[in-house]
Structures are given as C-alpha cells and as structure tokens.
PDB file of C-alpha atoms (C1' of nucleotides) in Angstrom:
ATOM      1  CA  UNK A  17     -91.194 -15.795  29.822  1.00 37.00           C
ATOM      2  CA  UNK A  18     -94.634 -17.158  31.276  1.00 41.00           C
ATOM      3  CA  UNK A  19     -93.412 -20.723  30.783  1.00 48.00           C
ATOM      4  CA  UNK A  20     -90.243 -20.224  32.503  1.00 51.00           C
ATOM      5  CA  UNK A  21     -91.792 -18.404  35.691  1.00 51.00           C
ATOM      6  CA  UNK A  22     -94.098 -20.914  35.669  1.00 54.00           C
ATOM      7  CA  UNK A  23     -91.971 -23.888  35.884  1.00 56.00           C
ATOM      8  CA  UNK A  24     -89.605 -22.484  37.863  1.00 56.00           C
ATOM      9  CA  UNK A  25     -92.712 -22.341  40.469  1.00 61.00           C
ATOM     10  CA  UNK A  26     -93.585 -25.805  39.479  1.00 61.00           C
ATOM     11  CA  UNK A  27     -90.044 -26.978  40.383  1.00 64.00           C
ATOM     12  CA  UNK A  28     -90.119 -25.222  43.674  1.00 61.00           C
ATOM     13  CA  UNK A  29     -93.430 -26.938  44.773  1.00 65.00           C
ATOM     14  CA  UNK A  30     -92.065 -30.539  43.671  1.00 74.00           C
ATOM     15  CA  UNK A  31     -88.814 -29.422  45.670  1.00 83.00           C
ATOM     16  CA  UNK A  32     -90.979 -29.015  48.794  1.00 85.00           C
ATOM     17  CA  UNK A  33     -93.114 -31.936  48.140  1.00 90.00           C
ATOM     18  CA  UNK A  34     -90.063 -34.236  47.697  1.00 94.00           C
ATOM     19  CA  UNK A  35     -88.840 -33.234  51.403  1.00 95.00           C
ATOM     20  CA  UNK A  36     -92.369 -33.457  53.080  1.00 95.00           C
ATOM     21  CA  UNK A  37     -92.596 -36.982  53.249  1.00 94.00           C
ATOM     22  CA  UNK A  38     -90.828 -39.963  55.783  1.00 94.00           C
ATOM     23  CA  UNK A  39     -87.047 -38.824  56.433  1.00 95.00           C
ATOM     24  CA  UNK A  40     -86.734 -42.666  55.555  1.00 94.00           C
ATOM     25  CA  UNK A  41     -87.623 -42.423  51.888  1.00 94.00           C
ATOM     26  CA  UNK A  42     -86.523 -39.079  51.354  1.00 95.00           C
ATOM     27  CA  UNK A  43     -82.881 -40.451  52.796  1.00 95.00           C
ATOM     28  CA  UNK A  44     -83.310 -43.580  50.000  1.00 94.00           C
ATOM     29  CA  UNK A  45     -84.311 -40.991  47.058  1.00 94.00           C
ATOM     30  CA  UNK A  46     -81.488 -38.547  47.984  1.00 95.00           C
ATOM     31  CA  UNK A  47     -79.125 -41.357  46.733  1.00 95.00           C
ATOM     32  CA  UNK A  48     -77.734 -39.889  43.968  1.00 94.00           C
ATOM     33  CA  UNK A  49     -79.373 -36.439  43.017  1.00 95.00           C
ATOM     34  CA  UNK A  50     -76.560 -33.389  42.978  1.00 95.00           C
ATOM     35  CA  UNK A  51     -76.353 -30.875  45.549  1.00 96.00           C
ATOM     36  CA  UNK A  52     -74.067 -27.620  45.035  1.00 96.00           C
ATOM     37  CA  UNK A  53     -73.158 -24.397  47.669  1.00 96.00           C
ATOM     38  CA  UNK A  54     -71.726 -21.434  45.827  1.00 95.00           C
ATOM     39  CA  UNK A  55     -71.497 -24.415  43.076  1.00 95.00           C
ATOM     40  CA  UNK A  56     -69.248 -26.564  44.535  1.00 96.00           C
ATOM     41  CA  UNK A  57     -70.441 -30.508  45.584  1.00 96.00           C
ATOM     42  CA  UNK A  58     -71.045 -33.347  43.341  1.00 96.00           C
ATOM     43  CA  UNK A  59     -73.385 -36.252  43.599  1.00 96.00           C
ATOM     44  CA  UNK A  60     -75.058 -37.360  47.134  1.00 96.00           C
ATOM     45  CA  UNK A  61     -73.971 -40.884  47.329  1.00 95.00           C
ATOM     46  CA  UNK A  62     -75.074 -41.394  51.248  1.00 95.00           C
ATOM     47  CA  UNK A  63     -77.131 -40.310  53.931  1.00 95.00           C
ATOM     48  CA  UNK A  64     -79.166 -41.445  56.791  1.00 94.00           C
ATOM     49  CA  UNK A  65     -82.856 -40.626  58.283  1.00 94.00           C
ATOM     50  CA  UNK A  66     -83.419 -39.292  61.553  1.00 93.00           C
ATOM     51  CA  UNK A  67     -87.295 -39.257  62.657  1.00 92.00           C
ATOM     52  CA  UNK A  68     -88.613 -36.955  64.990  1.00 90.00           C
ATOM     53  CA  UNK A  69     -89.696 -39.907  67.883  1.00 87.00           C
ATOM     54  CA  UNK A  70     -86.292 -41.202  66.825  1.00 89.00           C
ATOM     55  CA  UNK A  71     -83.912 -41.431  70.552  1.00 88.00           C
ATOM     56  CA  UNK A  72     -80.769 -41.211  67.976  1.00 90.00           C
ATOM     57  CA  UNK A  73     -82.378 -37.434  66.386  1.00 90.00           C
ATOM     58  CA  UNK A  74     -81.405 -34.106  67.841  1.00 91.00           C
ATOM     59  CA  UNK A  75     -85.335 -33.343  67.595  1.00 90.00           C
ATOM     60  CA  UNK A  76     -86.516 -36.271  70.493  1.00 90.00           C
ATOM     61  CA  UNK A  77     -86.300 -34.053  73.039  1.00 85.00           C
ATOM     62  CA  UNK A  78     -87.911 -31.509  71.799  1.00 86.00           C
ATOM     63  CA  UNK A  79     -87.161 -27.849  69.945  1.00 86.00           C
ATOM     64  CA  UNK A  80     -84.122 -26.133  71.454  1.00 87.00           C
ATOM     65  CA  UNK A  81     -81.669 -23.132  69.558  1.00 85.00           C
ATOM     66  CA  UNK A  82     -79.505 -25.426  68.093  1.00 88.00           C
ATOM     67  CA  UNK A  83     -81.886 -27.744  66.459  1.00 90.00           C
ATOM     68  CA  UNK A  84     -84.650 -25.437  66.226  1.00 91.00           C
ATOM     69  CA  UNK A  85     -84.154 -25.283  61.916  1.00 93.00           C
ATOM     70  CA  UNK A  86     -85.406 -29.101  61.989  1.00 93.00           C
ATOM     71  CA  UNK A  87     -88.578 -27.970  62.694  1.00 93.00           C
ATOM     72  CA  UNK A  88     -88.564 -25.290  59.838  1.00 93.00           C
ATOM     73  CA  UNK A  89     -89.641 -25.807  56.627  1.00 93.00           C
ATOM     74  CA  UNK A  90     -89.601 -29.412  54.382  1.00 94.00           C
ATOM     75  CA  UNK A  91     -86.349 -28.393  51.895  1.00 94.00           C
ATOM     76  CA  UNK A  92     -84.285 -26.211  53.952  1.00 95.00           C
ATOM     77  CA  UNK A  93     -80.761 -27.338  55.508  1.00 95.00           C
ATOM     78  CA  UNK A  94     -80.479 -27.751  59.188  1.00 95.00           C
ATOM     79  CA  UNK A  95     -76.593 -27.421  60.131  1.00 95.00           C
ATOM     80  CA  UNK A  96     -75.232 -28.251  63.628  1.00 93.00           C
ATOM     81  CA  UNK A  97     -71.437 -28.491  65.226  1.00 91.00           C
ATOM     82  CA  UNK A  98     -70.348 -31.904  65.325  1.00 91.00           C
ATOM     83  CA  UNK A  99     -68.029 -32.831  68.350  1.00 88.00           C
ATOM     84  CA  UNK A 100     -66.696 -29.552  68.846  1.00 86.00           C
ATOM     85  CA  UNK A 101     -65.279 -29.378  65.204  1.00 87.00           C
ATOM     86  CA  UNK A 102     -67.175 -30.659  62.325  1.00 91.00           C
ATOM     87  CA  UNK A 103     -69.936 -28.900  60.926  1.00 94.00           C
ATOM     88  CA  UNK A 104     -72.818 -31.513  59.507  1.00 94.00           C
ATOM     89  CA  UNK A 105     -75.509 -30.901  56.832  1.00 95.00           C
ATOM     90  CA  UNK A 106     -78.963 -31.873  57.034  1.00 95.00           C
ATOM     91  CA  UNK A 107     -81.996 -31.940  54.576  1.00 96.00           C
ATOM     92  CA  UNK A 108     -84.935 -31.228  56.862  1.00 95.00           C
ATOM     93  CA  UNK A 109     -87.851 -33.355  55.805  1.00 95.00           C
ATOM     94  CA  UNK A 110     -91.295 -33.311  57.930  1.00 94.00           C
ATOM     95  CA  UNK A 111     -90.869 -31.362  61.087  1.00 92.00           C
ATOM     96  CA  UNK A 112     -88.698 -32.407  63.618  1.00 93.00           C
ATOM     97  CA  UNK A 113     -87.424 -34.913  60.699  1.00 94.00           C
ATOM     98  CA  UNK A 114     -84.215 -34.642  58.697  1.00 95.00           C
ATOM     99  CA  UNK A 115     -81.860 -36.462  56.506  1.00 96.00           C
ATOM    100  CA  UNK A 116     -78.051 -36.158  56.866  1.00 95.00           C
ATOM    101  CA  UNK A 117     -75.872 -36.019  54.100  1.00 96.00           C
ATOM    102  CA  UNK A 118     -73.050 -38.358  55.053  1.00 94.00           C
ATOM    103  CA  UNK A 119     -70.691 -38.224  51.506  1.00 95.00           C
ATOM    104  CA  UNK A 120     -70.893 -36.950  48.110  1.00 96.00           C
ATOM    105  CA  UNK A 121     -68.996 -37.842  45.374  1.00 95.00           C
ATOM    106  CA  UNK A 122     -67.297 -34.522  44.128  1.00 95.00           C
ATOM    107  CA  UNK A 123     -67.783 -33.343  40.500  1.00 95.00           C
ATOM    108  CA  UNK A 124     -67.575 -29.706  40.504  1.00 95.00           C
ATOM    109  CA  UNK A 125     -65.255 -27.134  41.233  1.00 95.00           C
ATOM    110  CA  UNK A 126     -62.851 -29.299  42.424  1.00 95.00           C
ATOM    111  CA  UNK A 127     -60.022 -27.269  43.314  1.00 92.00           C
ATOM    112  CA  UNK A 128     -62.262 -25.425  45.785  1.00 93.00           C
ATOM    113  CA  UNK A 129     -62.609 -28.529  47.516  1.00 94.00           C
ATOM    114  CA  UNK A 130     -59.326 -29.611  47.370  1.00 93.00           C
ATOM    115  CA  UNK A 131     -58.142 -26.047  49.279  1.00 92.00           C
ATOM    116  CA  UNK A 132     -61.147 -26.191  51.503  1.00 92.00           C
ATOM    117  CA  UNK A 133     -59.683 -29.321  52.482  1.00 91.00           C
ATOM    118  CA  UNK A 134     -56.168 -29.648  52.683  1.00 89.00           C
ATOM    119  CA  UNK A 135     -56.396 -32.553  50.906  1.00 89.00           C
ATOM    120  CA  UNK A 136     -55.778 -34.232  47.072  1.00 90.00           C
ATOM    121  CA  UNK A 137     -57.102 -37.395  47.091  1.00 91.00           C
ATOM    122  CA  UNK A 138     -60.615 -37.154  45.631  1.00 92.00           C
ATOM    123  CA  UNK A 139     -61.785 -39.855  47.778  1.00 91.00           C
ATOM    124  CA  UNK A 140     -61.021 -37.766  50.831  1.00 92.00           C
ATOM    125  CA  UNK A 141     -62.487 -34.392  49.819  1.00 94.00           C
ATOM    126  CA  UNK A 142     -66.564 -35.375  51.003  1.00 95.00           C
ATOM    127  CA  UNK A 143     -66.870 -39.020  52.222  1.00 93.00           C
ATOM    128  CA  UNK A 144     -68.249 -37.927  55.514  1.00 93.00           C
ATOM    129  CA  UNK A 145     -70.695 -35.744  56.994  1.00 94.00           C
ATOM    130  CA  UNK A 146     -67.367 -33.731  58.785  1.00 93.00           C
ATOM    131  CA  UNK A 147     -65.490 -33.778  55.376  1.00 94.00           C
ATOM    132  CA  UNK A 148     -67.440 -32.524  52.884  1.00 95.00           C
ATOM    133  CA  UNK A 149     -68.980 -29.850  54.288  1.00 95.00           C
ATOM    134  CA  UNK A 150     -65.306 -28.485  54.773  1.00 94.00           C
ATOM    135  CA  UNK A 151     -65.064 -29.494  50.969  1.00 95.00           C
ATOM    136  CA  UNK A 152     -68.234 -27.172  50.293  1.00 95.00           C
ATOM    137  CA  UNK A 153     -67.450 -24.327  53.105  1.00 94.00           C
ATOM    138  CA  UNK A 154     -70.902 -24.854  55.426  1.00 94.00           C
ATOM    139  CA  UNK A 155     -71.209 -23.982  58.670  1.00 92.00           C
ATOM    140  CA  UNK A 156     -73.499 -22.408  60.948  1.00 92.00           C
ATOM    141  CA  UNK A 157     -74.559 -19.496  58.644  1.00 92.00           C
ATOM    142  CA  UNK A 158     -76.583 -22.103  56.271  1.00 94.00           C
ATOM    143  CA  UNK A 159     -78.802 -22.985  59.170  1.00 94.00           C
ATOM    144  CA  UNK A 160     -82.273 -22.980  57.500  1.00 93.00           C
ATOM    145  CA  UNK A 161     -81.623 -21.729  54.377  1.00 94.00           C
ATOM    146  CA  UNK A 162     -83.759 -23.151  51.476  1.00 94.00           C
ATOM    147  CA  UNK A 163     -81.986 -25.980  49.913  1.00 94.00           C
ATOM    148  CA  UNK A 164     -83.679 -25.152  46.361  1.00 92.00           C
ATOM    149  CA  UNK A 165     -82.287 -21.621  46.733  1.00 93.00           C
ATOM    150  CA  UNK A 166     -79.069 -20.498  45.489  1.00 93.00           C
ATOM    151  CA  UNK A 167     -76.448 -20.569  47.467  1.00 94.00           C
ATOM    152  CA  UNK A 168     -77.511 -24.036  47.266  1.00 95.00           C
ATOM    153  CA  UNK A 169     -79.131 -26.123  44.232  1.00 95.00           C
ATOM    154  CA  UNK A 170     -80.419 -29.597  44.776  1.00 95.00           C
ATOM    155  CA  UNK A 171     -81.276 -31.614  41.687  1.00 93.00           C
ATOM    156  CA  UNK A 172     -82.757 -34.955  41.335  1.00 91.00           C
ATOM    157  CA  UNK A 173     -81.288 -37.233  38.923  1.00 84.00           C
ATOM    158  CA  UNK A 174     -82.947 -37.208  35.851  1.00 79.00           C
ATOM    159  CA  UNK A 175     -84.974 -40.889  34.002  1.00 70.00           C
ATOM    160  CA  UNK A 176     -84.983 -44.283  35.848  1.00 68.00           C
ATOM    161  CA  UNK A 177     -82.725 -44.709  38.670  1.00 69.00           C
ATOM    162  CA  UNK A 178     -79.655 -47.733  36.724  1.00 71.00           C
ATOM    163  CA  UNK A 179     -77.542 -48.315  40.355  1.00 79.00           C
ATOM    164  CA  UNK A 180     -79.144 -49.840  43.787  1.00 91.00           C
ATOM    165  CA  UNK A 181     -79.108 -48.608  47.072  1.00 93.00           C
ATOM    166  CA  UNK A 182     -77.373 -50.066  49.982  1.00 92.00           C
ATOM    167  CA  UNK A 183     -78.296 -50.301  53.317  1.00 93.00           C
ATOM    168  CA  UNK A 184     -77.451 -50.093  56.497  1.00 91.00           C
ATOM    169  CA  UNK A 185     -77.357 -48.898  60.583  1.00 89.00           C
ATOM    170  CA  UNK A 186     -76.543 -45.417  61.280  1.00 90.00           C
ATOM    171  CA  UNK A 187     -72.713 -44.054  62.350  1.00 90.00           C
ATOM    172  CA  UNK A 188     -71.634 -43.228  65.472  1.00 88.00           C
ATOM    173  CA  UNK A 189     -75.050 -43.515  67.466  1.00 88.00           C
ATOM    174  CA  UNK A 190     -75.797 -45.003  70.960  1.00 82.00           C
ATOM    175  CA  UNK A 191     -79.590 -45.226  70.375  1.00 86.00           C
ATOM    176  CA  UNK A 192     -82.158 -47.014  67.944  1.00 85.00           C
ATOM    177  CA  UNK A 193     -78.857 -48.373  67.044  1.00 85.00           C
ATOM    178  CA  UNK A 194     -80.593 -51.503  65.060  1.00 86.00           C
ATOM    179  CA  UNK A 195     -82.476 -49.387  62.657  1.00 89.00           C
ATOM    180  CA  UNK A 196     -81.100 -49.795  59.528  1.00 92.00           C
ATOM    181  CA  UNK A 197     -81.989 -46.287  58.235  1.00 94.00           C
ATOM    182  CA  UNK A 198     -78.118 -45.231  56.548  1.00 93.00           C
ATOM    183  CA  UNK A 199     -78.663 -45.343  52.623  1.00 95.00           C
ATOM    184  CA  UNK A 200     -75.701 -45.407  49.966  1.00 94.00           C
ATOM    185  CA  UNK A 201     -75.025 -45.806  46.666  1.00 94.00           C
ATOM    186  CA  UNK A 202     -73.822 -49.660  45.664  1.00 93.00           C
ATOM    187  CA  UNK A 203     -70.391 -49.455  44.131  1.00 91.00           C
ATOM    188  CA  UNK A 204     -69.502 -46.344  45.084  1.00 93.00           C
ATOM    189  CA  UNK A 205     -65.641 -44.939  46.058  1.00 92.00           C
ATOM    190  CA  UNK A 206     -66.804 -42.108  47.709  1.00 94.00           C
ATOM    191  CA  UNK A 207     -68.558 -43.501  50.809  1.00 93.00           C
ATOM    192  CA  UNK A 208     -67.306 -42.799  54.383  1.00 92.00           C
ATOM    193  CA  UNK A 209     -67.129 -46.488  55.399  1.00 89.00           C
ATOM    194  CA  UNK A 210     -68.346 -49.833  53.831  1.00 88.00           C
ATOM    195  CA  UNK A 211     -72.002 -51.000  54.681  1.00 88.00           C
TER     196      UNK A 211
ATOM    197  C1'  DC B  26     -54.352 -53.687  58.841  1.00 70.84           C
ATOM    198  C1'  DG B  27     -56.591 -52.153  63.829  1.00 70.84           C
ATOM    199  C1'  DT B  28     -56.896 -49.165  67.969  1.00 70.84           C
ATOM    200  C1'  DT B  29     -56.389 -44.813  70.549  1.00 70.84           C
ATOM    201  C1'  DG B  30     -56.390 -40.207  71.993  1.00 70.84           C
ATOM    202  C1'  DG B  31     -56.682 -35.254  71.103  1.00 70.84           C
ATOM    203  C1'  DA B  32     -59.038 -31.234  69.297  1.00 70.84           C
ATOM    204  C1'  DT B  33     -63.116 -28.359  70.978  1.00 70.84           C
ATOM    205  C1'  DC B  34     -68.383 -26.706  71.159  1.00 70.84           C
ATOM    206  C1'  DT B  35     -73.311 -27.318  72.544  1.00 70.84           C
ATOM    207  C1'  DT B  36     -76.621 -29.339  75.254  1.00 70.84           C
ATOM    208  C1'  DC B  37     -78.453 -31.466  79.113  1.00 70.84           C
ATOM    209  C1'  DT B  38     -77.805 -33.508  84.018  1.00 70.84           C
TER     210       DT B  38
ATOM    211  C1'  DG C  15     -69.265 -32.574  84.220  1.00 70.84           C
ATOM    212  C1'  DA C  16     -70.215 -35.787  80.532  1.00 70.84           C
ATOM    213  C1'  DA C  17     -71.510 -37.179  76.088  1.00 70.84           C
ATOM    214  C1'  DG C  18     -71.873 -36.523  71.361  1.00 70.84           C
ATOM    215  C1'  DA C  19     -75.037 -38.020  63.984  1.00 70.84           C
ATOM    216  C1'  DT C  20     -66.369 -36.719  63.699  1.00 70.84           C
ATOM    217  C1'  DC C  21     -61.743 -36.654  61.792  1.00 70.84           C
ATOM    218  C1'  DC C  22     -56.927 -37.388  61.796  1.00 70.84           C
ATOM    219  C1'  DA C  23     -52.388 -38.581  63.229  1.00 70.84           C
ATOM    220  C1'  DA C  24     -49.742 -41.659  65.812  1.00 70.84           C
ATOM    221  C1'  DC C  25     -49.078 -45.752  67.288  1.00 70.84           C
ATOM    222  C1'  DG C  26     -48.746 -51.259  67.630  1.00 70.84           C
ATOM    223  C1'  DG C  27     -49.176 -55.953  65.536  1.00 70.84           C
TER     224       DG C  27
END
DNA sequence: CGTTGGATCTTCT
DNA sequence: GAAGATCCAACGG
C-alpha cells in the first residue's frame, strides 16, 4: 500500500520534471512515449517545440484567454482551435513553452478512432495535429488539464530508445521558419508529411 | 502526382 | 478585415 502511494507520487514528480525543461528536448523525448484520452491514442510519433520568445508560438505576444493554459503548469495540455475547425493538442513545457503533438500512431481502441473519424485507413486516423485529436475526441474542454491525470495517461517508453529521430522545420508557419524544431520518428507510416 | 479553394473561429490591427 | 501551428475534396496535368 505504502509502496504504491509512494511511487505513484514518485511518478507524478518525474512527470512534471520531464515537461519543465526546453520545449526543444522535451519535443525530441516525446518521440515515441504513449499518450491515451478516455484510453484511446497510441504512440506519439511527431511533434514540434514552440518557445516562449519564439515569433512562430501563440505565447510571443504575451498571455491572452486563449493561450493563457501555456503558461500553466509543466505537464498539462494546452488546446486551441485551429483555423476555425481543428482542435490541436499541446504538452505545455516551461511557461509560455509547449510542444505540439503533430501524429500518433494509433494502438488502442481503435474503433473509437475510426468513428471519431469517419475514416478506415489507419494511416489517416492521427497523422496530424487536426486528425488525431478528432481520433481521440479533444477539444476545448481539455484546456489545462494535467496530462499525467486520467482522462489522459502519458507514458514514456520503457529501456533504451532502438529507432532515431528525424528532424525537421515546423508546418504551416510564417515565422522562425528556419528552425528546425519538428521531431519524428524515422520509419514511421503514421507521420503527417515526410521530413 | 500537384495545386486550389472552402469550411469557420479567435485574435490582433 | 486579415491571417492563422489544418484538412479534405475537387480539380488539372
């Protein structure tokens, strides 16, 4: 009983600490851990950084009501309206920093996905920021919620990392448009466009 | 293949 | 009023 309280506090605290650090590394070791909602998701396969004195990040200019959950704390999900449609899921990392989760390569409950979609083809269900959080049903009422708190569960893949990590510039910006701060995983099917 | 335009909301000028 | 961290269907070559 003691052990298990006690790790389960351990494993929040390592959670925390493994957000609190540069969006930039946090968006490299993201690269293949598993994140869930309601249990549905797979394996995070690629994402990109956005700093908070970055012209490309919702956060330059400052704290407003739509961003303000990227200045919340390190671990919890910052969710915003993409182009009048799309919903888009963010790790938020030091404040004003964040990670978004650009594709995931589904493993779980994948039915769900496939009705949340519209769509068969597993290929389609997550492999954009747009897609898969129609796969996994986000939208504005996961604004700051923890991201090591059920609904959600974020895992880090466990022993030595066996695949390496592409990268690349970031999709669909105008500015900071030569840092190459997008991060996938090499080989994989499930990205939203080739690096 | 590649390109284009429409859908539709939030923020800032 | 314009632009945007997008997606998809409808084109044309």
């Amino acid at each position: 009983m003691f052990r298990r309280g006690r790790d389960l506090v351990q494993a929040l605290i390592t959670n925390r600490q493994f957000f609190a650090r540069d969006a930039c590394v946090v968006a490299r070791d993201m690269i293949g851990a598993t994140l869930l909602v309601h249990g549905v998701g797979g394996i995070v396969v690629e994402t990109e950084a956005y700093h908070a004195n970055d012209p490309a990040s919702h956060s330059f200019c400052g704290r407003t009501s739509r961003n303000s959950a990227m200045f919340g704390a390190p671990g919890s999900a910052y969710v915003y309206r993409s182009y009048g449609l799309h919903w888009c899921l963010n790790a938020v990392c030091l404040p004003g920093s964040a990670v978004l989760v650009r594709a995931i390569e589904p493993q779980s409950k994948l039915d769900l996905m496939r009705a949340n979609r519209g769509v068969d083809d597993l290929r389609l269900l997550c492999s954009g920021p747009g897609r898969l959080c129609q796969a996994l049903a986000v939208d504005a009422s996961y604004d700051g919620l923890p991201l090591d708190e059920l609904p959600f569960q974020f895992k880090l893949p466990s022993g030595a990392r066996t695949s390496s990590i592409l990268t690349g510039h970031r999709v669909g910006i105008s500015k900071a448009v030569d840092l190459e701060w997008r991060f996938g995983l090499a080989g994989s099917s499930y990205l939203s466009r080739k690096f």
